[in-house]
Amino acid sequence: MLSILILAAGQSRRMRGRDKHLELVDNIPCTELIARQAIATGLDVRIVVPDLIGERARALSGYHLVPSPNTQNGMACSLKSGLESLPNNVSAVIILLGDMPEITQSDLQQITETFDQVDKGIIQSTTFSGEPGHPVLICRRYFPELMELTGDQGAKKVIQAHSDDIYYLRLEGNRAHNDLDSPEQWEEWRRCHAMPTL
């Protein structure tokens, strides 16, 4: 069994009062859009959110929410909360950031199909030019190492420690790297992705 873990408990510090997870993409909050793509795969989907959820809970109602305390301590706290919530029969988890509006259902399904086809414990998405990014699939055998992470560390440290067990999966364009952390990044992304006027 595979699960998708969407990390959406960040403090949005660079957004200057706005919540990047609630930024609208086609009139849908970004993390909700990502959740819809994930749920469409048919896999178990869990979204890690702050312990005091507030407005974000209403935006994400209907999904598997995982409250994470002390999210101010960094990404490692959110990641560990998500891992602790997984069913015992999960063989691997796909880690997906909640601020990557270009990731599609097809991307996620391609990751799961690749996992079935290759003998690797880590499947890491890359840009079309080959730059590593997200989503990342990680086998259960690496969960104990992920649980030892602290501070604002994501899974990067564990992934780099097992470089021989990585299969790199190329996604179209730059979407494996397009996580949007500031108002300027959101404005630039919207400018580049605006529909042409007739």
XYZ file of C-alpha atoms in Angstrom:
198
model
C 0.000 0.000 0.000
C 1.189 3.504 -0.878
C 0.218 6.788 0.759
C 0.592 10.377 -0.374
C 1.703 12.798 2.328
C 1.036 16.456 1.534
C 3.021 18.822 3.751
C 0.938 21.958 4.293
C 1.906 23.036 7.801
C 4.502 25.651 6.866
C 4.422 29.058 8.512
C 4.383 30.969 5.189
C 6.918 33.381 6.678
C 7.910 34.819 3.303
C 4.284 35.531 2.345
C 4.051 38.622 4.606
C 0.732 37.742 6.215
C -0.750 35.640 3.430
C -1.035 31.844 3.539
C 0.563 30.282 0.464
C -1.556 27.143 0.880
C -4.709 29.231 0.416
C -3.491 31.078 -2.674
C -6.058 30.532 -5.418
C -5.266 28.490 -8.519
C -8.232 28.427 -10.921
C -10.347 29.703 -7.990
C -9.337 26.742 -5.803
C -6.968 27.015 -2.791
C -3.588 25.661 -3.868
C -3.341 22.838 -1.335
C -6.924 21.776 -2.015
C -6.107 21.592 -5.728
C -3.067 19.439 -4.943
C -5.207 17.254 -2.675
C -7.711 16.721 -5.489
C -4.922 15.575 -7.797
C -3.671 13.194 -5.117
C -7.096 11.797 -4.225
C -7.816 11.122 -7.908
C -5.009 8.523 -7.874
C -7.044 6.341 -5.516
C -4.227 6.222 -2.963
C -4.490 7.036 0.729
C -3.950 10.813 1.062
C -2.949 12.644 4.241
C -2.455 16.392 4.573
C -0.322 17.685 7.430
C -1.631 21.000 8.755
C -0.901 23.157 11.824
C -2.284 22.027 15.176
C -4.492 25.144 15.252
C -5.981 24.742 11.819
C -8.420 27.668 11.584
C -9.285 28.845 8.094
C -7.167 26.209 6.398
C -9.324 23.415 7.820
C -12.386 24.845 6.088
C -10.462 25.026 2.808
C -9.423 21.381 3.140
C -12.511 19.830 4.711
C -13.265 16.315 3.506
C -9.676 15.129 3.329
C -7.532 13.200 5.793
C -6.102 15.996 7.938
C -3.137 15.325 10.220
C -2.682 18.070 12.855
C 0.980 18.732 13.606
C 2.001 20.503 16.832
C 5.019 22.802 17.054
C 5.203 23.418 13.323
C 7.261 26.521 14.119
C 10.122 24.077 14.766
C 10.421 23.337 11.064
C 9.547 20.881 8.320
C 10.923 17.847 10.161
C 8.124 18.155 12.731
C 5.462 18.146 10.001
C 7.072 15.220 8.214
C 7.243 13.123 11.372
C 3.607 13.891 12.241
C 2.617 12.659 8.813
C 4.682 9.489 9.052
C 3.237 8.679 12.476
C -0.274 8.871 11.010
C 0.331 6.277 8.291
C -1.284 2.825 8.437
C 1.028 -0.045 9.390
C 0.703 -1.681 5.979
C 2.112 1.283 4.036
C 5.162 0.142 2.059
C 6.185 3.591 0.833
C 5.078 7.201 0.988
C 5.015 9.914 -1.657
C 6.029 13.218 -0.073
C 4.458 16.208 -1.806
C 4.684 19.881 -0.836
C 1.428 21.806 -0.492
C 2.616 24.783 -2.532
C 3.376 23.115 -5.881
C 0.367 23.985 -8.082
C 1.632 22.307 -11.252
C 1.847 18.720 -9.946
C -0.798 16.568 -11.617
C -2.575 13.293 -11.029
C -0.613 11.910 -13.972
C 2.703 12.847 -12.317
C 1.718 11.026 -9.133
C 0.528 7.954 -11.021
C 3.782 7.916 -12.989
C 5.691 7.791 -9.692
C 3.653 4.837 -8.419
C 4.025 2.975 -11.728
C 7.776 3.580 -11.697
C 7.982 2.213 -8.155
C 6.347 -0.996 -9.363
C 8.801 -1.296 -12.265
C 12.215 -0.474 -10.774
C 14.141 -2.008 -7.892
C 14.808 1.233 -6.026
C 13.733 2.452 -2.591
C 13.563 6.137 -3.534
C 11.906 7.680 -6.592
C 12.774 11.369 -6.919
C 11.102 13.654 -9.427
C 13.287 16.008 -11.425
C 12.743 18.921 -13.761
C 12.968 18.179 -17.470
C 16.603 19.362 -17.308
C 17.317 16.850 -14.512
C 17.318 19.025 -11.365
C 16.005 17.007 -8.365
C 12.785 18.193 -6.736
C 9.378 16.918 -5.566
C 7.372 14.730 -5.240
C 9.593 12.039 -3.742
C 8.634 8.432 -2.991
C 10.473 6.847 -0.052
C 10.233 3.214 1.070
C 9.300 2.252 4.607
C 12.808 0.998 5.352
C 13.936 4.632 5.472
C 11.166 5.818 7.815
C 13.321 5.385 10.978
C 15.904 7.768 9.510
C 13.208 10.271 8.573
C 11.915 10.132 12.146
C 15.342 11.228 13.394
C 15.310 14.498 11.438
C 15.116 17.772 13.357
C 14.615 21.450 12.621
C 13.776 22.701 9.148
C 15.064 19.580 7.413
C 12.932 17.796 4.884
C 13.808 14.371 3.551
C 16.818 15.693 1.588
C 19.398 14.500 4.131
C 18.068 10.931 4.073
C 17.763 10.910 0.291
C 21.353 12.082 -0.171
C 22.593 9.414 2.253
C 21.173 6.719 -0.044
C 22.092 8.054 -3.463
C 22.666 4.518 -4.802
C 19.015 3.681 -4.134
C 17.515 6.639 -6.046
C 15.691 6.431 -9.354
C 15.281 9.868 -10.943
C 11.981 10.413 -12.713
C 11.875 13.335 -15.142
C 8.689 15.424 -15.163
C 7.751 17.906 -17.857
C 8.993 21.472 -17.615
C 10.048 22.889 -14.257
C 7.111 21.747 -12.151
C 9.185 19.477 -9.901
C 10.798 22.705 -8.652
C 7.900 25.154 -8.720
C 7.101 25.528 -5.020
C 5.936 29.093 -4.448
C 7.001 30.726 -1.174
C 6.574 34.489 -1.637
C 4.020 36.929 -3.104
C 6.525 37.759 -5.840
C 6.874 34.112 -6.826
C 3.101 33.729 -6.943
C 2.717 36.867 -9.060
C 5.425 35.723 -11.478
C 3.915 32.242 -11.716
C 0.454 33.676 -12.433
C 1.912 36.016 -15.061
C 3.630 33.114 -16.813
C 0.555 30.869 -16.614
C -2.101 33.412 -17.543
C -4.522 32.291 -20.235
C -4.023 34.209 -23.493
C -6.698 36.790 -24.316
C -8.592 36.442 -27.568
